[in-house]
Amino acid sequence: MHLKNFNLVMMLVAGIIVGVIGIVLSYSLERLMFTLMFVLVIFFFIGSLIQGQVNRIIDQTEKKERAKEIAELEEEAKELATVEDNREMTDTQQ
């Protein structure tokens, strides 16, 4: 399961915080606009980097789990083949 839209959520939360702080501190509309634009761009890129890293970690973990499952299935297949071979040998001896 990959993260989707994490960068957008992070950007919007930062924007809301900056907007509220700007209104509380009575920033001029022009100053608030430039500050908000700067924060939105920065947090979009930071969120994109974090999202990419988390998705890469998730991919690696899923690959390891799949490899482990495949190894277990191959081991079970070998055991079943051995049991089947033993059964055939006992059938031919009788």
PDB file of C-alpha atoms in Angstrom:
ATOM      1  CA  MET A   1       0.000   0.000   0.000  1.00  0.00           C
ATOM      2  CA  HIS A   2       1.572   3.227  -1.132  1.00  0.00           C
ATOM      3  CA  LEU A   3       1.124   6.697   0.233  1.00  0.00           C
ATOM      4  CA  LYS A   4      -0.871   8.863  -2.105  1.00  0.00           C
ATOM      5  CA  ASN A   5      -1.346  12.618  -1.845  1.00  0.00           C
ATOM      6  CA  PHE A   6       0.790  12.852   1.303  1.00  0.00           C
ATOM      7  CA  ASN A   7       2.606  15.817  -0.187  1.00  0.00           C
ATOM      8  CA  LEU A   8      -0.678  17.628  -0.844  1.00  0.00           C
ATOM      9  CA  VAL A   9      -1.997  17.018   2.655  1.00  0.00           C
ATOM     10  CA  MET A  10       1.265  18.218   4.189  1.00  0.00           C
ATOM     11  CA  MET A  11       1.223  21.320   1.999  1.00  0.00           C
ATOM     12  CA  LEU A  12      -2.381  22.164   2.863  1.00  0.00           C
ATOM     13  CA  VAL A  13      -1.865  21.715   6.615  1.00  0.00           C
ATOM     14  CA  ALA A  14       1.157  24.038   6.478  1.00  0.00           C
ATOM     15  CA  GLY A  15      -0.910  26.525   4.466  1.00  0.00           C
ATOM     16  CA  ILE A  16      -3.718  26.508   7.007  1.00  0.00           C
ATOM     17  CA  ILE A  17      -1.260  27.082   9.856  1.00  0.00           C
ATOM     18  CA  VAL A  18       0.441  29.957   8.031  1.00  0.00           C
ATOM     19  CA  GLY A  19      -2.928  31.483   7.127  1.00  0.00           C
ATOM     20  CA  VAL A  20      -4.182  31.386  10.712  1.00  0.00           C
ATOM     21  CA  ILE A  21      -0.923  32.777  12.108  1.00  0.00           C
ATOM     22  CA  GLY A  22      -0.896  35.523   9.462  1.00  0.00           C
ATOM     23  CA  ILE A  23      -4.445  36.575  10.301  1.00  0.00           C
ATOM     24  CA  VAL A  24      -3.796  36.491  14.056  1.00  0.00           C
ATOM     25  CA  LEU A  25      -0.631  38.589  13.669  1.00  0.00           C
ATOM     26  CA  SER A  26      -2.418  40.968  11.263  1.00  0.00           C
ATOM     27  CA  TYR A  27      -0.088  40.489   8.296  1.00  0.00           C
ATOM     28  CA  SER A  28      -0.865  42.612   5.276  1.00  0.00           C
ATOM     29  CA  LEU A  29      -2.568  40.733   2.473  1.00  0.00           C
ATOM     30  CA  GLU A  30       0.486  41.061   0.225  1.00  0.00           C
ATOM     31  CA  ARG A  31       2.875  39.756   2.886  1.00  0.00           C
ATOM     32  CA  LEU A  32       0.509  36.896   3.753  1.00  0.00           C
ATOM     33  CA  MET A  33       0.197  35.949   0.076  1.00  0.00           C
ATOM     34  CA  PHE A  34       3.959  35.778  -0.512  1.00  0.00           C
ATOM     35  CA  THR A  35       4.569  33.937   2.751  1.00  0.00           C
ATOM     36  CA  LEU A  36       1.803  31.464   1.966  1.00  0.00           C
ATOM     37  CA  MET A  37       3.093  30.823  -1.562  1.00  0.00           C
ATOM     38  CA  PHE A  38       6.623  30.250  -0.268  1.00  0.00           C
ATOM     39  CA  VAL A  39       5.430  27.855   2.449  1.00  0.00           C
ATOM     40  CA  LEU A  40       3.175  25.933   0.053  1.00  0.00           C
ATOM     41  CA  VAL A  41       5.986  25.364  -2.452  1.00  0.00           C
ATOM     42  CA  ILE A  42       8.525  24.355   0.208  1.00  0.00           C
ATOM     43  CA  PHE A  43       6.164  21.947   1.962  1.00  0.00           C
ATOM     44  CA  PHE A  44       5.044  20.450  -1.347  1.00  0.00           C
ATOM     45  CA  PHE A  45       8.642  19.500  -2.145  1.00  0.00           C
ATOM     46  CA  ILE A  46       9.345  18.280   1.397  1.00  0.00           C
ATOM     47  CA  GLY A  47       6.155  16.195   1.331  1.00  0.00           C
ATOM     48  CA  SER A  48       7.108  14.765  -2.074  1.00  0.00           C
ATOM     49  CA  LEU A  49      10.518  13.701  -0.761  1.00  0.00           C
ATOM     50  CA  ILE A  50       9.000  12.073   2.321  1.00  0.00           C
ATOM     51  CA  GLN A  51       6.318  10.362   0.233  1.00  0.00           C
ATOM     52  CA  GLY A  52       8.949   8.990  -2.165  1.00  0.00           C
ATOM     53  CA  GLN A  53      11.115   7.645   0.660  1.00  0.00           C
ATOM     54  CA  VAL A  54       8.185   5.993   2.446  1.00  0.00           C
ATOM     55  CA  ASN A  55       6.955   4.404  -0.796  1.00  0.00           C
ATOM     56  CA  ARG A  56      10.475   3.111  -1.515  1.00  0.00           C
ATOM     57  CA  ILE A  57      10.661   1.554   1.972  1.00  0.00           C
ATOM     58  CA  ILE A  58       7.235  -0.030   1.499  1.00  0.00           C
ATOM     59  CA  ASP A  59       8.327  -1.497  -1.863  1.00  0.00           C
ATOM     60  CA  GLN A  60      11.481  -2.983  -0.347  1.00  0.00           C
ATOM     61  CA  THR A  61       9.524  -4.506   2.538  1.00  0.00           C
ATOM     62  CA  GLU A  62       6.954  -6.026   0.166  1.00  0.00           C
ATOM     63  CA  LYS A  63       9.716  -7.509  -2.015  1.00  0.00           C
ATOM     64  CA  LYS A  64      11.371  -9.107   1.026  1.00  0.00           C
ATOM     65  CA  GLU A  65       8.040 -10.551   2.176  1.00  0.00           C
ATOM     66  CA  ARG A  66       7.333 -11.946  -1.316  1.00  0.00           C
ATOM     67  CA  ALA A  67      10.795 -13.511  -1.509  1.00  0.00           C
ATOM     68  CA  LYS A  68      10.278 -15.096   1.906  1.00  0.00           C
ATOM     69  CA  GLU A  69       6.881 -16.487   0.872  1.00  0.00           C
ATOM     70  CA  ILE A  70       8.318 -17.868  -2.370  1.00  0.00           C
ATOM     71  CA  ALA A  71      11.143 -19.565  -0.454  1.00  0.00           C
ATOM     72  CA  GLU A  72       8.627 -21.122   1.940  1.00  0.00           C
ATOM     73  CA  LEU A  73       6.456 -22.345  -0.941  1.00  0.00           C
ATOM     74  CA  GLU A  74       9.467 -23.856  -2.712  1.00  0.00           C
ATOM     75  CA  GLU A  75      10.454 -25.631   0.491  1.00  0.00           C
ATOM     76  CA  GLU A  76       6.931 -27.026   0.876  1.00  0.00           C
ATOM     77  CA  ALA A  77       6.961 -28.151  -2.764  1.00  0.00           C
ATOM     78  CA  LYS A  78      10.232 -30.022  -2.192  1.00  0.00           C
ATOM     79  CA  GLU A  79       8.795 -31.701   0.902  1.00  0.00           C
ATOM     80  CA  LEU A  80       5.670 -32.715  -0.993  1.00  0.00           C
ATOM     81  CA  ALA A  81       7.766 -34.071  -3.861  1.00  0.00           C
ATOM     82  CA  THR A  82       9.827 -36.103  -1.386  1.00  0.00           C
ATOM     83  CA  VAL A  83       6.684 -37.496   0.257  1.00  0.00           C
ATOM     84  CA  GLU A  84       5.233 -38.353  -3.172  1.00  0.00           C
ATOM     85  CA  ASP A  85       8.462 -40.080  -4.219  1.00  0.00           C
ATOM     86  CA  ASN A  86       8.477 -42.119  -0.998  1.00  0.00           C
ATOM     87  CA  ARG A  87       4.846 -43.073  -1.548  1.00  0.00           C
ATOM     88  CA  GLU A  88       5.572 -44.230  -5.111  1.00  0.00           C
ATOM     89  CA  MET A  89       8.528 -46.295  -3.908  1.00  0.00           C
ATOM     90  CA  THR A  90       6.433 -48.050  -1.279  1.00  0.00           C
ATOM     91  CA  ASP A  91       3.679 -48.692  -3.831  1.00  0.00           C
ATOM     92  CA  THR A  92       6.085 -50.311  -6.288  1.00  0.00           C
ATOM     93  CA  GLN A  93       7.662 -52.464  -3.555  1.00  0.00           C
ATOM     94  CA  GLN A  94       4.303 -53.917  -2.593  1.00  0.00           C
TER      95      GLN A  94
END
